Amino acid sequence: MKVKLKPIDAQVIVITGATSGIGLATARLAAERGARLMLIARNGEALETLARELTAKGVQVEHAVADVGDADQLQKASDQAIARFGGYDTWVNNAGFSIYGQCLDVPVNEQKELFDTNFWGVVNGSLIAARHLKAHGGALINLGSEASDVALPLQGAYVASKHAVKGYTDALRMELQSEGAPVSVTLIKPAGIHTRFVEHARKHVDRQPKLPPPVYAPDIVAQAIVHAATHTVRDLYIGGASASMAAFARIAPRLYDRMMSRIGISSQLTAEPVGAQTDPGSSDGALHERSSQQRVVLESSLYTQAAMHWRKTALIAGGALAMWMLTRGARRAQSGPKVAGHSVQ
């Protein structure tokens, strides 16, 4: 069965981790483009703040406090969306966090907690969404990372969870395709994004972590998610740096390992002493799309724009090439044949 995705202004979109960073940017962008929204997060106060903000703009919004690691809580949120809107068309599994620390230093119980959110949260959301979307059609969008394809020191558990998300998403896509299910399954793989990723991370290091450059704006990811809600896309790298790192590690894995063993740790740490962790589930109701760290932030990505609109890019490139060839041919015709360095008139 062919997958048919609705225009964004005809959709109901479910977003987990909706009150911060990428989830918040996506909620605002989807609302701006006319979608109705089911917002899910652990922070009830922040959910109320966001719901009031969007409702004041005429957006139809429902929200639920839920921990994505708890399948029952997430199912209740799904049921709530169906009761309010009659169903949903796109489900975005966005919630996640990281832990900074050497693999030997991070307690196993914390790594398990990370997997409860980053991996099992995606599994829970994917299972709930896929069962609904198989009957109604739509898009399932999972947030991976450049770390779905490469490894990074100091974030071993995070890297492992994002590798697991990629493997699970790819397998689920194959199974749904084999059934002819009308469901588009997309994996989004961002590079470093200027959200509160570092502030919300748990830390077992003595210096404040940072994202290595280049760092991209969360709006770029939001645009890619909204694009995937209306186009059948297998996966999307956010930022040319993400695609380049994955290609480098695939083509020259030993060289990549040597490089990261030398600069991977230092590139992720500042000279400042480590600060306190802020838990997005227990903080006040303030909404933050971006990090408080002062960084040079890339507000656009030509690579991601080209990847999202590759047909248009190919047509423009083909047209430019054809025009160049025609112009070149015309110039040759005007100059006439050459004999011993002179034009023959």
mmCIF file of N, CA and C in Angstrom, residues 102-210:
data_model
loop_
_atom_site.group_PDB
_atom_site.id
_atom_site.type_symbol
_atom_site.label_atom_id
_atom_site.label_comp_id
_atom_site.label_asym_id
_atom_site.label_seq_id
_atom_site.Cartn_x
_atom_site.Cartn_y
_atom_site.Cartn_z
ATOM 1 N N GLN A 102 33.635 8.802 31.491
ATOM 2 C CA GLN A 102 34.303 7.624 30.943
ATOM 3 C C GLN A 102 33.420 6.397 31.166
ATOM 4 N N CYS A 103 33.464 5.463 30.238
ATOM 5 C CA CYS A 103 32.628 4.262 30.343
ATOM 6 C C CYS A 103 32.829 3.536 31.674
ATOM 7 N N LEU A 104 34.050 3.537 32.178
ATOM 8 C CA LEU A 104 34.339 2.838 33.427
ATOM 9 C C LEU A 104 33.885 3.608 34.657
ATOM 10 N N ASP A 105 33.520 4.887 34.472
ATOM 11 C CA ASP A 105 33.158 5.724 35.616
ATOM 12 C C ASP A 105 31.656 5.942 35.779
ATOM 13 N N VAL A 106 30.876 5.664 34.747
ATOM 14 C CA VAL A 106 29.442 5.946 34.806
ATOM 15 C C VAL A 106 28.722 4.749 35.439
ATOM 16 N N PRO A 107 27.990 4.958 36.526
ATOM 17 C CA PRO A 107 27.282 3.843 37.185
ATOM 18 C C PRO A 107 26.315 3.146 36.222
ATOM 19 N N VAL A 108 26.261 1.832 36.312
ATOM 20 C CA VAL A 108 25.414 1.054 35.413
ATOM 21 C C VAL A 108 23.947 1.414 35.586
ATOM 22 N N ASN A 109 23.533 1.724 36.823
ATOM 23 C CA ASN A 109 22.127 2.063 37.028
ATOM 24 C C ASN A 109 21.745 3.342 36.278
ATOM 25 N N GLU A 110 22.680 4.285 36.154
ATOM 26 C CA GLU A 110 22.404 5.500 35.393
ATOM 27 C C GLU A 110 22.329 5.201 33.894
ATOM 28 N N GLN A 111 23.187 4.276 33.442
ATOM 29 C CA GLN A 111 23.121 3.892 32.034
ATOM 30 C C GLN A 111 21.780 3.224 31.716
ATOM 31 N N LYS A 112 21.282 2.427 32.647
ATOM 32 C CA LYS A 112 19.981 1.789 32.453
ATOM 33 C C LYS A 112 18.866 2.827 32.402
ATOM 34 N N GLU A 113 18.956 3.854 33.244
ATOM 35 C CA GLU A 113 17.963 4.931 33.229
ATOM 36 C C GLU A 113 17.992 5.665 31.891
ATOM 37 N N LEU A 114 19.191 5.889 31.377
ATOM 38 C CA LEU A 114 19.308 6.538 30.070
ATOM 39 C C LEU A 114 18.633 5.686 28.991
ATOM 40 N N PHE A 115 18.859 4.389 29.024
ATOM 41 C CA PHE A 115 18.237 3.507 28.025
ATOM 42 C C PHE A 115 16.726 3.468 28.183
ATOM 43 N N ASP A 116 16.233 3.595 29.416
ATOM 44 C CA ASP A 116 14.780 3.640 29.616
ATOM 45 C C ASP A 116 14.156 4.781 28.825
ATOM 46 N N THR A 117 14.840 5.916 28.767
ATOM 47 C CA THR A 117 14.328 7.069 28.022
ATOM 48 C C THR A 117 14.718 7.016 26.559
ATOM 49 N N ASN A 118 16.007 6.918 26.284
ATOM 50 C CA ASN A 118 16.498 7.078 24.909
ATOM 51 C C ASN A 118 16.124 5.918 23.995
ATOM 52 N N PHE A 119 16.168 4.690 24.516
ATOM 53 C CA PHE A 119 15.847 3.528 23.682
ATOM 54 C C PHE A 119 14.449 3.006 23.944
ATOM 55 N N TRP A 120 14.162 2.613 25.197
ATOM 56 C CA TRP A 120 12.846 2.033 25.474
ATOM 57 C C TRP A 120 11.736 3.061 25.284
ATOM 58 N N GLY A 121 12.048 4.327 25.496
ATOM 59 C CA GLY A 121 11.068 5.365 25.200
ATOM 60 C C GLY A 121 10.700 5.400 23.735
ATOM 61 N N VAL A 122 11.708 5.231 22.868
ATOM 62 C CA VAL A 122 11.456 5.158 21.422
ATOM 63 C C VAL A 122 10.690 3.885 21.072
ATOM 64 N N VAL A 123 11.065 2.771 21.686
ATOM 65 C CA VAL A 123 10.352 1.508 21.434
ATOM 66 C C VAL A 123 8.888 1.629 21.864
ATOM 67 N N ASN A 124 8.663 2.143 23.066
ATOM 68 C CA ASN A 124 7.288 2.295 23.548
ATOM 69 C C ASN A 124 6.470 3.176 22.610
ATOM 70 N N GLY A 125 7.029 4.328 22.265
ATOM 71 C CA GLY A 125 6.318 5.234 21.373
ATOM 72 C C GLY A 125 6.103 4.645 19.998
ATOM 73 N N SER A 126 7.102 3.935 19.476
ATOM 74 C CA SER A 126 6.991 3.342 18.143
ATOM 75 C C SER A 126 5.908 2.270 18.096
ATOM 76 N N LEU A 127 5.857 1.422 19.128
ATOM 77 C CA LEU A 127 4.847 0.364 19.159
ATOM 78 C C LEU A 127 3.436 0.942 19.228
ATOM 79 N N ILE A 128 3.252 1.930 20.108
ATOM 80 C CA ILE A 128 1.931 2.552 20.251
ATOM 81 C C ILE A 128 1.533 3.250 18.960
ATOM 82 N N ALA A 129 2.460 4.030 18.397
ATOM 83 C CA ALA A 129 2.162 4.782 17.180
ATOM 84 C C ALA A 129 1.935 3.856 15.991
ATOM 85 N N ALA A 130 2.777 2.839 15.834
ATOM 86 C CA ALA A 130 2.671 1.956 14.664
ATOM 87 C C ALA A 130 1.329 1.230 14.641
ATOM 88 N N ARG A 131 0.845 0.794 15.787
ATOM 89 C CA ARG A 131 -0.447 0.094 15.828
ATOM 90 C C ARG A 131 -1.576 1.019 15.365
ATOM 91 N N HIS A 132 -1.504 2.271 15.752
ATOM 92 C CA HIS A 132 -2.533 3.227 15.325
ATOM 93 C C HIS A 132 -2.351 3.604 13.854
ATOM 94 N N LEU A 133 -1.122 3.887 13.446
ATOM 95 C CA LEU A 133 -0.872 4.371 12.094
ATOM 96 C C LEU A 133 -1.061 3.287 11.037
ATOM 97 N N LYS A 134 -0.879 2.025 11.409
ATOM 98 C CA LYS A 134 -1.136 0.947 10.447
ATOM 99 C C LYS A 134 -2.573 0.962 9.948
ATOM 100 N N ALA A 135 -3.482 1.356 10.818
ATOM 101 C CA ALA A 135 -4.901 1.384 10.459
ATOM 102 C C ALA A 135 -5.314 2.689 9.792
ATOM 103 N N HIS A 136 -4.561 3.766 10.067
ATOM 104 C CA HIS A 136 -4.992 5.085 9.602
ATOM 105 C C HIS A 136 -4.000 5.757 8.652
ATOM 106 N N GLY A 137 -2.763 5.265 8.602
ATOM 107 C CA GLY A 137 -1.735 5.894 7.771
ATOM 108 C C GLY A 137 -1.071 7.050 8.485
ATOM 109 N N GLY A 138 0.162 7.335 8.127
ATOM 110 C CA GLY A 138 0.848 8.463 8.734
ATOM 111 C C GLY A 138 2.338 8.243 8.847
ATOM 112 N N ALA A 139 2.972 9.060 9.684
ATOM 113 C CA ALA A 139 4.436 9.069 9.790
ATOM 114 C C ALA A 139 4.885 8.825 11.223
ATOM 115 N N LEU A 140 5.894 7.983 11.366
ATOM 116 C CA LEU A 140 6.594 7.774 12.629
ATOM 117 C C LEU A 140 7.992 8.360 12.456
ATOM 118 N N ILE A 141 8.362 9.284 13.326
ATOM 119 C CA ILE A 141 9.656 9.972 13.209
ATOM 120 C C ILE A 141 10.426 9.780 14.509
ATOM 121 N N ASN A 142 11.579 9.138 14.423
ATOM 122 C CA ASN A 142 12.418 8.892 15.592
ATOM 123 C C ASN A 142 13.657 9.767 15.539
ATOM 124 N N LEU A 143 14.043 10.274 16.691
ATOM 125 C CA LEU A 143 15.246 11.105 16.782
ATOM 126 C C LEU A 143 16.440 10.236 17.138
ATOM 127 N N GLY A 144 17.314 10.068 16.161
ATOM 128 C CA GLY A 144 18.595 9.436 16.414
ATOM 129 C C GLY A 144 19.630 10.520 16.644
ATOM 130 N N SER A 145 20.793 10.373 16.015
ATOM 131 C CA SER A 145 21.886 11.319 16.208
ATOM 132 C C SER A 145 22.978 10.949 15.219
ATOM 133 N N GLU A 146 23.949 11.863 15.038
ATOM 134 C CA GLU A 146 25.147 11.440 14.322
ATOM 135 C C GLU A 146 25.791 10.273 15.075
ATOM 136 N N ALA A 147 25.523 10.199 16.384
ATOM 137 C CA ALA A 147 26.023 9.093 17.200
ATOM 138 C C ALA A 147 25.294 7.787 16.928
ATOM 139 N N SER A 148 24.285 7.807 16.045
ATOM 140 C CA SER A 148 23.690 6.552 15.582
ATOM 141 C C SER A 148 24.644 5.818 14.647
ATOM 142 N N ASP A 149 25.574 6.560 14.049
ATOM 143 C CA ASP A 149 26.485 5.986 13.052
ATOM 144 C C ASP A 149 27.939 5.982 13.488
ATOM 145 N N VAL A 150 28.290 6.822 14.458
ATOM 146 C CA VAL A 150 29.690 6.912 14.904
ATOM 147 C C VAL A 150 29.725 6.823 16.423
ATOM 148 N N ALA A 151 30.928 6.605 16.954
ATOM 149 C CA ALA A 151 31.110 6.591 18.405
ATOM 150 C C ALA A 151 31.817 7.858 18.859
ATOM 151 N N LEU A 152 31.563 8.240 20.100
ATOM 152 C CA LEU A 152 32.212 9.391 20.721
ATOM 153 C C LEU A 152 32.690 8.987 22.108
ATOM 154 N N PRO A 153 33.908 9.327 22.485
ATOM 155 C CA PRO A 153 34.305 9.092 23.870
ATOM 156 C C PRO A 153 33.526 10.024 24.791
ATOM 157 N N LEU A 154 33.448 9.679 26.050
ATOM 158 C CA LEU A 154 32.769 10.428 27.116
ATOM 159 C C LEU A 154 31.247 10.300 27.083
ATOM 160 N N GLN A 155 30.678 9.708 26.032
ATOM 161 C CA GLN A 155 29.228 9.552 25.969
ATOM 162 C C GLN A 155 28.858 8.133 25.532
ATOM 163 N N GLY A 156 29.535 7.164 26.107
ATOM 164 C CA GLY A 156 29.370 5.780 25.669
ATOM 165 C C GLY A 156 27.937 5.281 25.729
ATOM 166 N N ALA A 157 27.224 5.556 26.833
ATOM 167 C CA ALA A 157 25.849 5.069 26.971
ATOM 168 C C ALA A 157 24.930 5.762 25.971
ATOM 169 N N TYR A 158 25.133 7.048 25.788
ATOM 170 C CA TYR A 158 24.322 7.801 24.819
ATOM 171 C C TYR A 158 24.537 7.257 23.410
ATOM 172 N N VAL A 159 25.803 7.059 23.042
ATOM 173 C CA VAL A 159 26.122 6.513 21.727
ATOM 174 C C VAL A 159 25.457 5.154 21.538
ATOM 175 N N ALA A 160 25.564 4.288 22.546
ATOM 176 C CA ALA A 160 24.968 2.953 22.461
ATOM 177 C C ALA A 160 23.458 3.042 22.277
ATOM 178 N N SER A 161 22.813 3.974 22.993
ATOM 179 C CA SER A 161 21.356 4.107 22.872
ATOM 180 C C SER A 161 20.962 4.576 21.480
ATOM 181 N N LYS A 162 21.747 5.478 20.899
ATOM 182 C CA LYS A 162 21.401 5.991 19.572
ATOM 183 C C LYS A 162 21.711 4.970 18.471
ATOM 184 N N HIS A 163 22.745 4.139 18.676
ATOM 185 C CA HIS A 163 22.946 3.000 17.773
ATOM 186 C C HIS A 163 21.742 2.064 17.842
ATOM 187 N N ALA A 164 21.257 1.821 19.055
ATOM 188 C CA ALA A 164 20.108 0.931 19.238
ATOM 189 C C ALA A 164 18.857 1.514 18.584
ATOM 190 N N VAL A 165 18.659 2.822 18.701
ATOM 191 C CA VAL A 165 17.504 3.467 18.071
ATOM 192 C C VAL A 165 17.549 3.287 16.557
ATOM 193 N N LYS A 166 18.732 3.442 15.987
ATOM 194 C CA LYS A 166 18.868 3.267 14.535
ATOM 195 C C LYS A 166 18.523 1.837 14.133
ATOM 196 N N GLY A 167 19.084 0.861 14.847
ATOM 197 C CA GLY A 167 18.820 -0.532 14.504
ATOM 198 C C GLY A 167 17.352 -0.886 14.630
ATOM 199 N N TYR A 168 16.721 -0.433 15.690
ATOM 200 C CA TYR A 168 15.306 -0.735 15.901
ATOM 201 C C TYR A 168 14.447 -0.049 14.843
ATOM 202 N N THR A 169 14.739 1.209 14.560
ATOM 203 C CA THR A 169 13.961 1.961 13.565
ATOM 204 C C THR A 169 14.071 1.319 12.191
ATOM 205 N N ASP A 170 15.277 0.924 11.808
ATOM 206 C CA ASP A 170 15.475 0.299 10.493
ATOM 207 C C ASP A 170 14.730 -1.029 10.401
ATOM 208 N N ALA A 171 14.792 -1.831 11.458
ATOM 209 C CA ALA A 171 14.100 -3.126 11.450
ATOM 210 C C ALA A 171 12.582 -2.936 11.390
ATOM 211 N N LEU A 172 12.065 -1.996 12.165
ATOM 212 C CA LEU A 172 10.626 -1.738 12.167
ATOM 213 C C LEU A 172 10.168 -1.263 10.796
ATOM 214 N N ARG A 173 10.962 -0.404 10.171
ATOM 215 C CA ARG A 173 10.618 0.080 8.825
ATOM 216 C C ARG A 173 10.483 -1.087 7.846
ATOM 217 N N MET A 174 11.443 -1.991 7.878
ATOM 218 C CA MET A 174 11.405 -3.148 6.983
ATOM 219 C C MET A 174 10.142 -3.984 7.200
ATOM 220 N N GLU A 175 9.820 -4.214 8.463
ATOM 221 C CA GLU A 175 8.645 -5.045 8.774
ATOM 222 C C GLU A 175 7.350 -4.381 8.322
ATOM 223 N N LEU A 176 7.239 -3.088 8.524
ATOM 224 C CA LEU A 176 6.033 -2.382 8.083
ATOM 225 C C LEU A 176 5.940 -2.369 6.559
ATOM 226 N N GLN A 177 7.076 -2.216 5.906
ATOM 227 C CA GLN A 177 7.077 -2.257 4.438
ATOM 228 C C GLN A 177 6.678 -3.632 3.932
ATOM 229 N N SER A 178 7.131 -4.690 4.611
ATOM 230 C CA SER A 178 6.806 -6.048 4.170
ATOM 231 C C SER A 178 5.307 -6.323 4.274
ATOM 232 N N GLU A 179 4.637 -5.640 5.196
ATOM 233 C CA GLU A 179 3.190 -5.795 5.364
ATOM 234 C C GLU A 179 2.400 -4.881 4.428
ATOM 235 N N GLY A 180 3.106 -3.949 3.780
ATOM 236 C CA GLY A 180 2.411 -2.958 2.971
ATOM 237 C C GLY A 180 1.680 -1.933 3.818
ATOM 238 N N ALA A 181 2.159 -1.722 5.045
ATOM 239 C CA ALA A 181 1.510 -0.768 5.947
ATOM 240 C C ALA A 181 1.710 0.652 5.438
ATOM 241 N N PRO A 182 0.691 1.515 5.538
ATOM 242 C CA PRO A 182 0.777 2.883 5.018
ATOM 243 C C PRO A 182 1.478 3.823 5.995
ATOM 244 N N VAL A 183 2.671 3.423 6.435
ATOM 245 C CA VAL A 183 3.385 4.172 7.465
ATOM 246 C C VAL A 183 4.782 4.529 6.968
ATOM 247 N N SER A 184 5.111 5.812 7.019
ATOM 248 C CA SER A 184 6.456 6.289 6.720
ATOM 249 C C SER A 184 7.260 6.294 8.009
ATOM 250 N N VAL A 185 8.455 5.705 7.990
ATOM 251 C CA VAL A 185 9.307 5.644 9.179
ATOM 252 C C VAL A 185 10.616 6.373 8.883
ATOM 253 N N THR A 186 10.877 7.429 9.627
ATOM 254 C CA THR A 186 12.048 8.281 9.385
ATOM 255 C C THR A 186 12.933 8.337 10.616
ATOM 256 N N LEU A 187 14.241 8.276 10.390
ATOM 257 C CA LEU A 187 15.218 8.499 11.453
ATOM 258 C C LEU A 187 15.914 9.823 11.185
ATOM 259 N N ILE A 188 15.838 10.746 12.142
ATOM 260 C CA ILE A 188 16.505 12.039 12.050
ATOM 261 C C ILE A 188 17.829 11.947 12.800
ATOM 262 N N LYS A 189 18.931 12.379 12.167
ATOM 263 C CA LYS A 189 20.262 12.219 12.774
ATOM 264 C C LYS A 189 20.978 13.570 12.856
ATOM 265 N N PRO A 190 20.714 14.313 13.937
ATOM 266 C CA PRO A 190 21.335 15.632 14.072
ATOM 267 C C PRO A 190 22.806 15.553 14.472
ATOM 268 N N ALA A 191 23.548 16.588 14.065
ATOM 269 C CA ALA A 191 24.864 16.858 14.642
ATOM 270 C C ALA A 191 24.643 17.573 15.969
ATOM 271 N N GLY A 192 25.626 18.308 16.466
ATOM 272 C CA GLY A 192 25.445 19.051 17.709
ATOM 273 C C GLY A 192 24.413 20.147 17.529
ATOM 274 N N ILE A 193 23.416 20.194 18.404
ATOM 275 C CA ILE A 193 22.331 21.162 18.304
ATOM 276 C C ILE A 193 22.336 22.046 19.561
ATOM 277 N N HIS A 194 22.108 23.349 19.363
ATOM 278 C CA HIS A 194 22.216 24.330 20.447
ATOM 279 C C HIS A 194 20.969 24.313 21.335
ATOM 280 N N THR A 195 20.766 23.180 22.005
ATOM 281 C CA THR A 195 19.695 23.032 22.987
ATOM 282 C C THR A 195 20.328 22.907 24.366
ATOM 283 N N ARG A 196 19.508 22.583 25.368
ATOM 284 C CA ARG A 196 20.038 22.376 26.717
ATOM 285 C C ARG A 196 20.503 20.933 26.914
ATOM 286 N N PHE A 197 21.009 20.351 25.859
ATOM 287 C CA PHE A 197 21.552 18.991 25.881
ATOM 288 C C PHE A 197 22.609 18.857 26.974
ATOM 289 N N VAL A 198 23.552 19.806 27.014
ATOM 290 C CA VAL A 198 24.636 19.738 28.001
ATOM 291 C C VAL A 198 24.112 20.015 29.401
ATOM 292 N N GLU A 199 23.250 21.036 29.538
ATOM 293 C CA GLU A 199 22.725 21.372 30.850
ATOM 294 C C GLU A 199 21.920 20.225 31.449
ATOM 295 N N HIS A 200 21.179 19.502 30.613
ATOM 296 C CA HIS A 200 20.330 18.418 31.111
ATOM 297 C C HIS A 200 21.081 17.087 31.269
ATOM 298 N N ALA A 201 22.309 17.024 30.787
ATOM 299 C CA ALA A 201 23.070 15.775 30.860
ATOM 300 C C ALA A 201 23.559 15.511 32.289
ATOM 301 N N ARG A 202 23.677 14.252 32.636
ATOM 302 C CA ARG A 202 24.346 13.885 33.886
ATOM 303 C C ARG A 202 25.849 13.935 33.631
ATOM 304 N N LYS A 203 26.596 14.261 34.684
ATOM 305 C CA LYS A 203 28.015 14.544 34.476
ATOM 306 C C LYS A 203 28.879 13.801 35.482
ATOM 307 N N HIS A 204 29.826 13.041 34.948
ATOM 308 C CA HIS A 204 30.833 12.369 35.762
ATOM 309 C C HIS A 204 32.210 12.791 35.259
ATOM 310 N N VAL A 205 32.357 14.089 35.046
ATOM 311 C CA VAL A 205 33.609 14.705 34.616
ATOM 312 C C VAL A 205 33.857 15.911 35.517
ATOM 313 N N ASP A 206 35.094 16.397 35.556
ATOM 314 C CA ASP A 206 35.408 17.516 36.453
ATOM 315 C C ASP A 206 35.369 18.870 35.759
ATOM 316 N N ARG A 207 35.161 18.871 34.432
ATOM 317 C CA ARG A 207 35.037 20.137 33.700
ATOM 318 C C ARG A 207 33.706 20.175 32.965
ATOM 319 N N GLN A 208 33.200 21.388 32.770
ATOM 320 C CA GLN A 208 31.912 21.557 32.120
ATOM 321 C C GLN A 208 31.978 21.061 30.676
ATOM 322 N N PRO A 209 31.065 20.174 30.285
ATOM 323 C CA PRO A 209 31.070 19.696 28.900
ATOM 324 C C PRO A 209 30.589 20.766 27.923
ATOM 325 N N LYS A 210 30.847 20.517 26.665
ATOM 326 C CA LYS A 210 30.350 21.360 25.585
ATOM 327 C C LYS A 210 30.168 20.490 24.350
#
